[in-house]
Coordinates of C-alpha atoms in Angstrom, one line a residue:
X1 CA 66.6 49.9 48.3
X2 CA 62.8 50.2 48.2
X3 CA 61.1 51.4 51.4
X4 CA 59.1 49.0 53.5
X5 CA 55.4 49.1 53.3
X6 CA 52.8 47.6 55.6
X7 CA 49.1 47.8 56.4
X8 CA 47.9 50.5 58.7
X9 CA 47.8 49.3 62.3
X10 CA 47.1 51.0 65.7
X11 CA 50.3 52.2 67.3
X12 CA 49.8 49.9 70.2
X13 CA 49.8 46.9 67.8
X14 CA 52.9 48.2 66.2
X15 CA 54.6 48.6 69.6
X16 CA 53.7 45.1 70.8
X17 CA 54.9 43.5 67.6
X18 CA 58.1 45.5 67.7
X19 CA 58.7 44.4 71.4
X20 CA 58.1 40.8 70.6
X21 CA 60.6 41.0 67.7
X22 CA 63.3 42.7 69.9
X23 CA 62.9 40.3 72.8
X24 CA 63.3 37.4 70.4
X25 CA 66.3 39.1 68.7
X26 CA 68.0 39.3 72.1
X27 CA 67.4 35.6 72.7
X28 CA 64.7 36.1 75.3
X29 CA 61.9 33.6 75.5
X30 CA 58.8 35.7 74.7
X31 CA 56.1 35.3 77.3
X32 CA 53.7 37.8 78.7
X33 CA 55.8 38.6 81.7
X34 CA 58.8 39.6 79.6
X35 CA 56.5 41.9 77.5
X36 CA 55.0 43.5 80.7
X37 CA 58.5 44.2 82.0
X38 CA 59.8 45.7 78.7
X39 CA 56.8 47.9 78.2
X40 CA 56.2 48.6 82.0
X41 CA 52.5 47.7 81.8
X42 CA 50.4 45.2 83.8
X43 CA 50.1 41.5 83.1
X44 CA 46.3 41.8 82.5
X45 CA 46.9 44.6 80.0
X46 CA 49.4 42.4 78.1
X47 CA 47.1 39.5 78.2
X48 CA 44.3 41.5 76.6
X49 CA 46.5 42.9 74.0
X50 CA 48.0 39.6 73.0
X51 CA 44.4 38.3 72.6
X52 CA 43.6 41.2 70.3
X53 CA 46.8 40.7 68.3
X54 CA 46.1 37.0 67.9
X55 CA 42.5 37.8 66.7
X56 CA 44.1 40.2 64.1
X57 CA 46.4 37.5 62.9
X58 CA 49.6 39.2 64.1
X59 CA 50.8 36.8 66.8
X60 CA 50.3 33.1 67.8
X61 CA 50.7 31.6 71.2
X62 CA 52.0 28.0 71.8
X63 CA 52.6 26.7 75.3
X64 CA 52.6 30.3 76.7
X65 CA 55.4 31.3 74.2
X66 CA 54.4 34.2 71.9
X67 CA 55.6 34.4 68.3
X68 CA 54.9 36.6 65.4
X69 CA 52.9 35.4 62.4
X70 CA 54.2 36.2 58.9
X71 CA 52.1 39.4 58.9
X72 CA 53.2 40.3 62.4
X73 CA 56.8 39.8 61.4
X74 CA 56.5 42.2 58.5
X75 CA 54.9 44.8 60.8
X76 CA 57.5 44.3 63.5
X77 CA 60.4 44.6 61.0
X78 CA 58.8 47.8 59.6
X79 CA 58.7 49.4 63.0
X80 CA 62.2 48.2 64.0
X81 CA 63.6 49.4 60.7
X82 CA 62.0 52.9 61.1
X83 CA 63.0 53.2 64.7
X84 CA 66.7 52.3 64.0
X85 CA 66.8 54.6 61.0
X86 CA 65.3 57.4 63.0
X87 CA 67.9 56.8 65.8
X88 CA 70.7 57.0 63.2
X89 CA 69.3 60.2 61.7
X90 CA 68.8 61.8 65.1
X91 CA 72.4 61.1 66.2
X92 CA 74.3 61.4 62.9
X93 CA 72.5 64.4 61.4
X94 CA 70.9 66.2 64.3
X95 CA 73.5 65.4 66.9
X96 CA 71.2 64.1 69.7
X97 CA 72.6 61.8 72.4
X98 CA 72.0 58.1 72.4
X99 CA 69.3 58.4 75.1
X100 CA 67.5 61.3 73.4
X101 CA 67.6 59.6 70.1
X102 CA 66.2 56.4 71.5
X103 CA 63.3 58.3 73.2
X104 CA 62.5 60.4 70.1
X105 CA 62.7 57.5 67.7
X106 CA 60.0 55.7 69.7
X107 CA 57.7 58.5 68.5
X108 CA 59.0 58.9 65.0
X109 CA 58.6 55.2 64.1
X110 CA 54.8 55.4 64.1
X111 CA 54.6 58.4 61.7
X112 CA 57.4 57.9 59.2
X113 CA 56.0 57.3 55.7
X114 CA 57.6 55.1 53.1
X115 CA 58.6 58.3 51.2
X116 CA 60.3 59.8 54.3
X117 CA 61.9 56.5 55.1
X118 CA 63.4 56.3 51.6
X119 CA 64.7 59.9 52.0
X120 CA 66.3 59.1 55.3
X121 CA 68.0 56.0 53.8
X122 CA 69.3 58.1 51.0
X123 CA 70.5 60.9 53.3
X124 CA 72.4 58.4 55.5
X125 CA 73.8 56.4 52.5
X126 CA 71.9 53.2 53.3
X127 CA 73.1 52.4 56.9
X128 CA 73.1 48.8 58.1
X129 CA 72.9 49.3 61.9
X130 CA 71.5 51.8 64.4
X131 CA 73.9 53.8 66.5
X132 CA 74.0 51.0 69.0
X133 CA 75.1 48.4 66.4
X134 CA 71.7 46.6 66.1
X135 CA 70.9 45.5 62.5
X136 CA 68.4 47.5 60.5
X137 CA 66.0 45.0 59.0
X138 CA 66.0 45.1 55.2
X139 CA 69.5 46.5 55.0
X140 CA 71.2 43.2 54.1
X141 CA 73.5 43.5 57.1
X142 CA 75.4 40.2 57.8
X143 CA 76.4 40.1 61.5
X144 CA 79.8 38.7 62.5
X145 CA 80.2 36.1 65.2
X146 CA 79.8 38.0 68.4
X147 CA 81.3 37.5 71.8
X148 CA 79.7 38.8 75.1
X149 CA 82.1 41.2 76.8
X150 CA 81.9 39.0 79.9
X151 CA 83.3 36.1 78.0
X152 CA 86.2 37.9 76.4
X153 CA 89.7 36.9 77.6
X154 CA 91.6 39.5 79.6
X155 CA 94.2 41.7 78.0
X156 CA 92.9 41.0 74.5
X157 CA 92.0 43.7 72.1
X158 CA 88.3 43.8 71.3
X159 CA 86.0 45.9 69.2
X160 CA 82.6 46.8 70.6
X161 CA 80.0 45.8 68.1
X162 CA 76.5 45.9 69.6
X163 CA 74.5 47.2 72.5
X164 CA 71.4 45.0 72.5
X165 CA 67.9 46.5 72.9
X166 CA 67.6 45.2 76.5
X167 CA 70.3 47.6 77.6
X168 CA 68.6 50.5 75.8
X169 CA 65.6 50.1 78.2
X170 CA 67.8 50.0 81.3
X171 CA 67.4 53.5 82.9
X172 CA 70.5 55.6 82.7
X173 CA 72.6 52.9 81.0
X174 CA 72.7 54.5 77.5
X175 CA 74.0 57.7 79.0
X176 CA 76.6 55.9 81.0
X177 CA 77.8 53.9 78.0
X178 CA 78.0 56.9 75.7
X179 CA 79.9 58.9 78.3
X180 CA 82.3 56.0 78.8
X181 CA 82.9 55.8 75.0
X182 CA 81.6 52.2 75.0
X183 CA 80.4 52.7 71.5
X184 CA 80.1 50.3 68.5
X185 CA 83.4 50.4 66.6
X186 CA 85.4 51.4 69.7
X187 CA 88.4 49.4 70.7
X188 CA 88.4 48.1 74.3
X189 CA 90.3 45.6 76.5
X190 CA 89.2 43.8 79.6
X191 CA 92.0 44.3 82.2
X192 CA 90.4 42.8 85.3
X193 CA 87.5 40.7 86.5
X194 CA 86.2 40.7 90.1
X195 CA 84.6 37.7 91.8
X196 CA 81.1 39.2 91.4
X197 CA 81.6 39.4 87.6
X198 CA 82.3 43.2 87.5
X199 CA 84.8 43.9 84.7
X200 CA 87.4 46.7 84.5
X201 CA 87.5 47.6 80.8
X202 CA 90.1 50.0 79.3
X203 CA 88.6 52.3 76.7
X204 CA 90.7 55.1 75.2
X205 CA 93.3 54.4 77.9
X206 CA 90.7 55.0 80.7
X207 CA 89.4 52.3 83.0
X208 CA 85.7 51.8 83.2
X209 CA 83.8 49.5 85.6
X210 CA 81.1 47.4 83.9
X211 CA 78.7 45.3 86.0
X212 CA 78.0 41.7 85.2
X213 CA 74.5 42.3 83.9
X214 CA 75.8 44.8 81.3
X215 CA 79.0 42.9 80.5
X216 CA 77.0 39.8 79.7
X217 CA 75.0 41.7 77.1
X218 CA 77.5 44.0 75.3
X219 CA 78.6 42.1 72.2
X220 CA 82.1 42.3 70.8
X221 CA 84.5 40.8 68.3
X222 CA 88.2 40.1 68.7
X223 CA 90.4 42.8 67.1
X224 CA 92.5 41.3 64.3

């Protein structure tokens, strides 16, 4: 498929539009406080940047909720696409860990040209998701109906499908999930649930404890 193209923007504009896209993708109401938390910056800094983005025609604000304009959506999808392609390249071709790939892709996304993007797509045979199962914009991926791990019935075969972006930004969590083999495409089974919402999940015959925060965000399908 043809590579995405977009006007040149400052990396900070790209990062903010990408963040707004990802928060909305995860079902989070996009307000300044959520952006500040995700980017680990101050509320005044976010307020100033949102003002600049609005003046540039990239975002619009209605009743404190922030949304992307058509131009902002194109920019955000370009950045998300390149980030997720970079993650896939870094893990599949270069053998980096999930956490390393996520960190490095945050740099790559701002410098990948349309020509390099097209070459990565060709090298990877046009992938549809990043290593964590999140859809690559423009790939034509059709997502199945997904079930949070926390809502899955016990002793039922599941397939891990997606580790949402929110979990990628939780310190140490990507490393834990990768080491525990809680990877997209992996079969798993909830074998117990404690009163505080902690799950015991069996993966590759080994029990893994998953806290409620994570269990409510990992997305699965029933194995059929």
